[in-house]
Coordinates of C-alpha atoms in Angstrom, one line a residue:
M251 CA -33.9 -23.9 1.7
I252 CA -31.8 -27.0 2.0
S253 CA -31.7 -29.0 -1.2
S254 CA -30.0 -32.1 0.2
L255 CA -29.1 -33.5 3.6
K256 CA -27.0 -36.6 4.2
E257 CA -24.8 -38.1 6.8
M258 CA -21.2 -38.8 5.9
P259 CA -18.8 -41.0 7.9
R260 CA -15.7 -39.3 9.3
E261 CA -12.6 -39.9 7.3
A262 CA -9.8 -41.9 8.9
G263 CA -7.6 -39.7 11.1
E264 CA -10.0 -36.8 11.0
T265 CA -10.4 -35.3 14.5
G266 CA -13.1 -32.8 15.6
G267 CA -12.4 -29.7 17.6
M268 CA -15.7 -29.7 19.5
A269 CA -15.9 -30.9 23.1
G270 CA -17.6 -34.3 23.3
S271 CA -17.1 -35.3 19.7
G272 CA -16.2 -39.0 19.8
A273 CA -14.5 -41.4 17.5
G274 CA -17.9 -42.5 16.2
S275 CA -19.2 -39.0 15.3
Q276 CA -20.2 -38.3 11.7
L277 CA -20.1 -35.4 9.3
L278 CA -23.3 -34.0 7.9
E279 CA -23.3 -32.6 4.3
V280 CA -25.7 -29.8 3.7
A281 CA -26.3 -28.2 0.3
M282 CA -27.5 -24.6 0.9
G283 CA -29.0 -23.4 -2.3
P284 CA -29.2 -22.8 -5.1
H285 CA -32.4 -20.9 -4.1
H286 CA -31.7 -20.2 -0.5
P287 CA -33.0 -16.7 0.3
S288 CA -29.7 -15.7 2.0
T289 CA -27.3 -16.7 -0.8
H290 CA -27.7 -13.5 -2.9
G291 CA -28.7 -15.2 -6.1
V292 CA -28.6 -18.6 -7.7
F293 CA -25.6 -19.8 -5.8
R294 CA -25.0 -23.0 -3.7
M295 CA -22.7 -23.8 -0.8
D296 CA -21.9 -27.5 -0.1
V297 CA -21.2 -27.4 3.6
Q298 CA -19.8 -30.3 5.7
L299 CA -20.7 -30.0 9.3
E300 CA -19.7 -31.6 12.6
G301 CA -22.7 -30.7 14.6
E302 CA -23.1 -26.9 13.9
R303 CA -19.4 -26.4 13.1
V304 CA -18.3 -26.0 9.5
V305 CA -15.4 -28.3 8.6
R306 CA -15.5 -27.9 4.8
L307 CA -17.3 -25.5 2.4
K308 CA -17.4 -25.6 -1.4
P309 CA -18.9 -22.8 -3.4
V310 CA -20.9 -24.0 -6.4
F311 CA -21.9 -21.6 -9.1
G312 CA -22.6 -21.5 -12.9
Y313 CA -26.4 -21.4 -12.7
L314 CA -26.4 -18.0 -14.3
H315 CA -23.8 -18.5 -17.0
R316 CA -24.7 -16.4 -20.0
N317 CA -21.6 -16.9 -22.2
H318 CA -20.8 -13.2 -22.0
E319 CA -17.1 -13.4 -23.0
Q320 CA -17.7 -15.7 -26.0
I321 CA -20.6 -13.5 -27.2
A322 CA -18.3 -10.4 -27.0
E323 CA -15.8 -12.1 -29.3
K324 CA -18.5 -12.3 -32.0
T325 CA -19.8 -8.8 -31.4
S326 CA -18.5 -5.3 -32.3
Y327 CA -16.7 -3.4 -29.6
L328 CA -19.6 -1.0 -29.1
G329 CA -22.1 -3.8 -29.3
S330 CA -20.7 -5.3 -26.1
M331 CA -21.3 -2.2 -24.0
P332 CA -24.9 -3.1 -23.1
Y333 CA -23.7 -6.6 -22.1
T334 CA -21.4 -5.1 -19.5
D335 CA -24.6 -3.7 -17.8
R336 CA -25.5 -7.3 -17.0
L337 CA -22.3 -8.2 -15.2
D338 CA -22.8 -6.6 -11.8
Y339 CA -26.4 -5.6 -12.6
L340 CA -26.5 -3.2 -9.6
C341 CA -23.5 -1.3 -10.9
S342 CA -23.9 -0.8 -14.6
M343 CA -22.2 2.6 -14.7
S344 CA -19.0 1.2 -13.2
N345 CA -19.1 -1.8 -15.6
N346 CA -19.5 0.6 -18.5
W347 CA -16.5 2.7 -17.4
A348 CA -14.1 -0.3 -16.9
Y349 CA -14.9 -1.5 -20.4
A350 CA -14.7 1.9 -22.0
L351 CA -11.4 2.7 -20.3
T352 CA -9.9 -0.6 -21.6
V353 CA -11.0 0.1 -25.2
E354 CA -9.6 3.6 -24.9
K355 CA -6.2 2.2 -23.9
L356 CA -6.4 0.1 -27.0
T357 CA -7.4 2.9 -29.4
G358 CA -5.8 6.0 -27.8
L359 CA -9.1 7.8 -27.5
Q360 CA -9.1 10.5 -24.8
P361 CA -12.3 11.5 -23.1
P362 CA -12.8 15.3 -22.7
E363 CA -12.5 16.8 -19.2
R364 CA -16.2 17.2 -18.8
A365 CA -16.8 13.5 -19.6
E366 CA -14.1 12.5 -17.1
Y367 CA -15.9 14.4 -14.3
I368 CA -19.3 12.9 -15.3
R369 CA -17.8 9.4 -15.2
V370 CA -16.5 10.0 -11.6
I371 CA -19.9 11.3 -10.6
M372 CA -21.7 8.2 -12.0
A373 CA -19.2 5.8 -10.4
E374 CA -19.4 7.4 -7.0
L375 CA -23.2 7.4 -7.1
T376 CA -23.0 3.8 -8.0
R377 CA -20.7 3.1 -5.0
V378 CA -23.1 4.7 -2.6
Q379 CA -26.1 2.8 -3.7
N380 CA -24.2 -0.5 -3.8
H381 CA -22.8 -0.2 -0.3
A382 CA -26.1 1.0 1.2
G383 CA -27.8 -2.0 -0.3
L384 CA -25.1 -4.4 0.8
I385 CA -25.5 -3.3 4.4
G386 CA -29.3 -3.6 4.2
F387 CA -29.0 -7.1 2.8
L388 CA -26.4 -8.0 5.4
L389 CA -28.6 -7.0 8.3
Q390 CA -31.5 -8.9 6.7
D391 CA -29.2 -12.0 6.6
M392 CA -28.8 -11.6 10.3
G393 CA -32.5 -11.8 10.8
A394 CA -33.3 -8.1 11.0
S395 CA -36.7 -6.9 9.8
G396 CA -36.9 -5.1 6.5
T397 CA -36.2 -1.7 8.1
P398 CA -32.4 -1.4 7.3
L399 CA -33.0 -2.6 3.7
M400 CA -35.8 -0.2 3.2
Y401 CA -33.7 2.7 4.5
A402 CA -31.1 1.7 1.9
F403 CA -33.5 1.3 -0.9
R404 CA -35.1 4.7 -0.1
E405 CA -31.8 6.3 -1.0
R406 CA -31.1 3.9 -3.8
E407 CA -34.3 5.0 -5.5
K408 CA -33.0 8.6 -5.5
I409 CA -29.8 7.6 -7.3
L410 CA -31.7 5.4 -9.8
D411 CA -33.9 8.4 -10.6
L412 CA -30.7 10.3 -11.4
F413 CA -29.5 7.5 -13.6
E414 CA -32.8 7.3 -15.4
W415 CA -32.9 11.0 -15.9
V416 CA -29.5 11.0 -17.7
S417 CA -29.5 7.6 -19.5
G418 CA -33.2 6.7 -19.9
A419 CA -32.7 3.5 -17.8
R420 CA -32.6 2.9 -14.1
M421 CA -30.4 -0.2 -14.0
M422 CA -29.1 -1.1 -17.4
C423 CA -27.8 2.3 -18.3
N424 CA -25.6 1.7 -21.3
Y425 CA -24.3 5.2 -20.8
M426 CA -20.5 5.3 -21.3
R427 CA -18.9 5.5 -24.8
F428 CA -15.4 5.1 -26.0
G429 CA -13.9 8.5 -25.7
G430 CA -16.6 9.9 -23.4
V431 CA -20.3 9.5 -22.5
R432 CA -23.4 9.0 -24.7
V433 CA -25.3 12.2 -23.8
D434 CA -24.6 15.3 -21.7
L435 CA -26.3 15.9 -18.4
P436 CA -29.8 17.3 -18.9
E437 CA -30.9 20.7 -17.5
G438 CA -31.5 20.5 -13.8
W439 CA -29.6 17.2 -13.3
V440 CA -26.6 18.8 -11.5
E441 CA -29.0 20.6 -9.1
G442 CA -30.8 17.3 -8.4
A443 CA -27.5 15.5 -7.7
L444 CA -26.4 18.3 -5.4
A445 CA -29.7 18.0 -3.5
F446 CA -29.0 14.3 -3.0
V447 CA -25.4 15.0 -1.9
E448 CA -26.5 17.6 0.6
R449 CA -29.0 15.1 2.2
A450 CA -26.7 12.1 2.2
P451 CA -24.7 12.8 5.4
R452 CA -27.9 12.9 7.4
F453 CA -28.9 9.5 5.9
L454 CA -25.5 8.0 6.7
D455 CA -25.7 9.3 10.3
E456 CA -29.1 7.8 10.7
Y457 CA -28.1 4.5 9.1
E458 CA -25.0 4.1 11.2
G459 CA -26.8 5.2 14.4
L460 CA -29.5 2.5 13.9
L461 CA -26.9 -0.2 13.5
R462 CA -23.8 0.6 15.4
N463 CA -25.4 0.5 18.8
S464 CA -27.2 -2.9 18.2
E465 CA -25.8 -5.6 20.5
I466 CA -27.0 -8.2 18.1
V467 CA -25.0 -6.6 15.2
M468 CA -21.9 -6.5 17.4
A469 CA -22.2 -10.1 18.5
R470 CA -22.9 -11.4 15.0
T471 CA -20.1 -9.5 13.3
Q472 CA -17.1 -8.9 15.6
G473 CA -14.5 -11.7 15.4
V474 CA -16.6 -13.5 12.8
G475 CA -15.3 -14.4 9.3
L476 CA -11.7 -13.3 9.9
L477 CA -9.7 -12.7 6.7
P478 CA -5.9 -12.2 7.5
A479 CA -4.2 -9.6 5.3
E480 CA -1.6 -12.0 4.0
L481 CA -4.3 -14.5 2.8
A482 CA -6.4 -11.6 1.2
V483 CA -3.4 -10.5 -0.8
N484 CA -2.3 -14.0 -1.9
A485 CA -5.9 -14.8 -3.0
G486 CA -6.1 -11.7 -5.1
V487 CA -9.0 -10.2 -3.0
T488 CA -9.6 -6.5 -3.7
G489 CA -11.9 -3.7 -2.8
P490 CA -13.6 -3.2 0.6
M491 CA -12.8 -6.8 1.6
L492 CA -9.1 -6.2 1.2
R493 CA -9.1 -2.8 2.9
A494 CA -11.1 -4.3 5.8
S495 CA -8.1 -6.5 6.4
G496 CA -5.9 -3.5 6.7
V497 CA -4.3 -3.5 3.2
N498 CA -4.1 0.1 1.8
Y499 CA -4.9 -0.6 -1.8
D500 CA -7.4 1.4 -3.8
L501 CA -7.1 1.7 -7.6
R502 CA -8.4 5.3 -7.5
K503 CA -5.2 6.1 -5.6
V504 CA -2.9 3.5 -7.2
D505 CA -3.7 4.0 -10.9
R506 CA -5.1 7.5 -10.6
Y507 CA -7.4 6.8 -13.6
G508 CA -9.9 9.4 -14.8
V509 CA -9.5 12.6 -12.8
Y510 CA -9.4 11.0 -9.3
D511 CA -6.1 12.7 -8.6
R512 CA -8.0 16.0 -8.5
F513 CA -10.1 15.0 -5.5
S514 CA -9.3 14.9 -1.9
F515 CA -10.5 11.7 -0.2
R516 CA -9.0 9.1 2.2
V517 CA -9.0 5.3 2.0
P518 CA -10.5 3.8 5.1
L519 CA -8.8 0.7 6.5
G520 CA -9.9 -2.0 8.9
E521 CA -7.9 -3.8 11.6
K522 CA -9.1 -7.4 12.0
G523 CA -10.7 -8.2 8.7
D524 CA -13.9 -9.6 10.2
V525 CA -17.5 -9.1 9.2
Y526 CA -17.7 -6.0 11.4
D527 CA -14.8 -4.4 9.6
R528 CA -16.2 -5.2 6.2
Y529 CA -19.6 -3.7 7.3
M530 CA -17.9 -0.5 8.6
M531 CA -15.8 -0.3 5.5
R532 CA -18.9 0.2 3.4
L533 CA -20.2 2.9 5.7
L534 CA -16.9 4.8 5.7
E535 CA -16.5 4.5 1.9
M536 CA -20.0 5.9 1.4
R537 CA -18.9 9.0 3.3
E538 CA -15.8 9.4 1.1
S539 CA -17.9 9.0 -2.0
V540 CA -20.2 11.8 -0.9
S541 CA -17.2 14.0 -0.4
I542 CA -15.9 13.2 -3.9
L543 CA -19.4 13.8 -5.4
A544 CA -19.5 17.3 -3.7
Q545 CA -16.1 18.2 -5.2
A546 CA -16.9 16.8 -8.7
L547 CA -20.3 18.5 -8.9
R548 CA -18.8 21.8 -7.7
D549 CA -15.9 21.8 -10.2
L550 CA -17.7 20.2 -13.1
P551 CA -16.4 22.0 -16.2
G552 CA -18.2 22.8 -19.5
G553 CA -17.2 21.6 -22.9
P554 CA -17.7 18.5 -25.1
I555 CA -18.5 15.1 -23.8
L556 CA -17.0 12.9 -26.5
D557 CA -13.6 12.7 -28.2
P558 CA -14.2 14.0 -31.8
K559 CA -12.1 11.0 -33.1
S560 CA -14.5 8.5 -31.5
K561 CA -16.3 6.2 -33.9
L562 CA -19.6 4.8 -32.8
R563 CA -19.6 2.2 -35.6
G564 CA -16.9 0.4 -37.4
L565 CA -14.3 0.7 -34.7
R566 CA -11.1 -1.2 -35.7
P567 CA -8.4 -0.9 -33.1
K568 CA -4.9 -1.7 -34.2
A569 CA -3.6 -5.2 -33.4
G570 CA -2.5 -5.5 -29.8
E571 CA -3.5 -6.5 -26.3
V572 CA -4.5 -4.5 -23.3
Y573 CA -5.8 -4.8 -19.7
G574 CA -7.9 -2.0 -18.2
R575 CA -9.2 -1.8 -14.6
I576 CA -11.1 0.4 -12.2
E577 CA -12.0 0.4 -8.5
A578 CA -15.6 -0.9 -8.8
P579 CA -17.8 -1.0 -5.7
K580 CA -16.9 -4.7 -5.1
G581 CA -13.2 -4.5 -6.0
E582 CA -11.0 -4.5 -9.1
L583 CA -13.1 -4.9 -12.2
G584 CA -10.8 -5.5 -15.2
F585 CA -11.2 -6.3 -18.9
Y586 CA -8.5 -8.0 -21.0
L587 CA -8.8 -7.5 -24.7
I588 CA -6.8 -8.8 -27.7
S589 CA -7.4 -7.0 -31.0
D590 CA -6.5 -8.5 -34.4
G591 CA -7.5 -5.4 -36.2
S592 CA -11.0 -6.4 -36.9
T593 CA -14.3 -4.9 -35.7
N594 CA -14.7 -7.3 -32.8
P595 CA -12.2 -8.5 -30.1
Y596 CA -10.1 -11.6 -30.9
R597 CA -10.1 -12.3 -27.1
Y598 CA -12.3 -10.7 -24.4
R599 CA -12.0 -11.7 -20.8
V600 CA -13.4 -10.2 -17.6
R601 CA -11.7 -10.1 -14.2
P602 CA -14.8 -10.0 -11.9
P603 CA -14.2 -9.0 -8.2
S604 CA -17.2 -11.0 -7.0
L605 CA -15.7 -14.3 -8.3
I606 CA -12.2 -13.6 -7.0
N607 CA -13.4 -12.5 -3.6
L608 CA -15.5 -15.7 -3.3
T609 CA -12.3 -17.9 -3.4
V610 CA -11.6 -17.2 0.3
L611 CA -15.2 -18.0 1.5
E612 CA -14.2 -21.4 2.9
D613 CA -11.2 -20.0 4.8
M614 CA -13.5 -17.4 6.5
C615 CA -16.1 -20.0 7.4
L616 CA -14.1 -22.9 8.8
D617 CA -14.9 -23.6 12.5
R618 CA -17.8 -21.2 12.4
S619 CA -21.5 -22.1 12.8
V620 CA -24.0 -22.5 10.0
A621 CA -25.7 -19.3 11.0
D622 CA -22.3 -17.5 10.7
V623 CA -21.8 -18.8 7.2
V624 CA -24.8 -16.9 5.9
V625 CA -23.6 -13.6 7.5
I626 CA -20.0 -14.1 6.2
L627 CA -21.3 -14.7 2.7
G628 CA -23.4 -11.5 3.0
S629 CA -20.3 -9.5 3.9
V630 CA -18.5 -10.6 0.8
D631 CA -20.9 -8.7 -1.5
I632 CA -21.4 -10.9 -4.6
V633 CA -23.6 -10.6 -7.6
L634 CA -24.0 -13.8 -9.6
G635 CA -24.3 -12.0 -12.9
E636 CA -20.6 -11.1 -12.4
V637 CA -19.6 -14.4 -10.9
D638 CA -21.0 -16.6 -13.7
R639 CA -20.9 -14.1 -16.6

């Protein structure tokens, strides 16, 4: 659980904020990870403590580096689609969409209307299962039994069944294509998705009711891990973390990509930017996703699912550069591509929200206890496949 533990003398001029800390007090350096059960993957935090109080924190990652971006520069455009599944491996449908949208901006391909609706449906199902799982893991980090996580995974299984039904895979879906989607929805799939959407409000009511009235949850989350709006904006934080700090910024409203402008939904906002606001943000966003799903499934049009000009092999975009982005469950997921006219990108870079959102971890943890650090990290919602790439 703790890979190293050593005492460090206080630096000259450094003063402690704890009552009773004398001139001879020492700092303790603790390395949490890289296999700590509460660090959400192979991730380490080097923490300096004065007693139980955090005075410094350094995130250490890179244990899961897979050379994703360099591999993509030696691979065809389509050949990189399955690699995007392995970024945030809980959200492969969203990863696929961000990459497909970027290549479409480079090539001018236009997905048919039915494909656009299907993409929205897959993305919002992904958002629901991501947020439900995050809340379950967060409560487990607080020391709860497995009940909240099992509630979340019960619903997640239903969504993964839908993904497997349409793509053949539960997690690594490889479903999107440039100019549309790989296959159409099978017979009975829409009815199955509608059945899930009809049951979802009851699940959300139960889930929120189990947690909101818990005194332990309130004590461990309210006023903990504060992230001021100004700091969040300056650090490039996006997604639920940014909105929990009260900043009204959602790419589904800002960029209006896909067909999101056809759906009625609100953007929930927090007030304090603490762990509680970040937790509530996920609950509220799941409710909005369910509303979007109901509208998209109701209005799903017929027709083709792929742009007839789309080439599955030998794609050679004209020379140029482009940046495409979507509102992924964890924040802004972007791809930056440079084409030199060949069959593979000259440059390929990913803007991963998990990595960017981690940059404010120390700011949120300073002057908090070690126990709070674990909870604060859990509220950030990271996946190391996306952080390290």
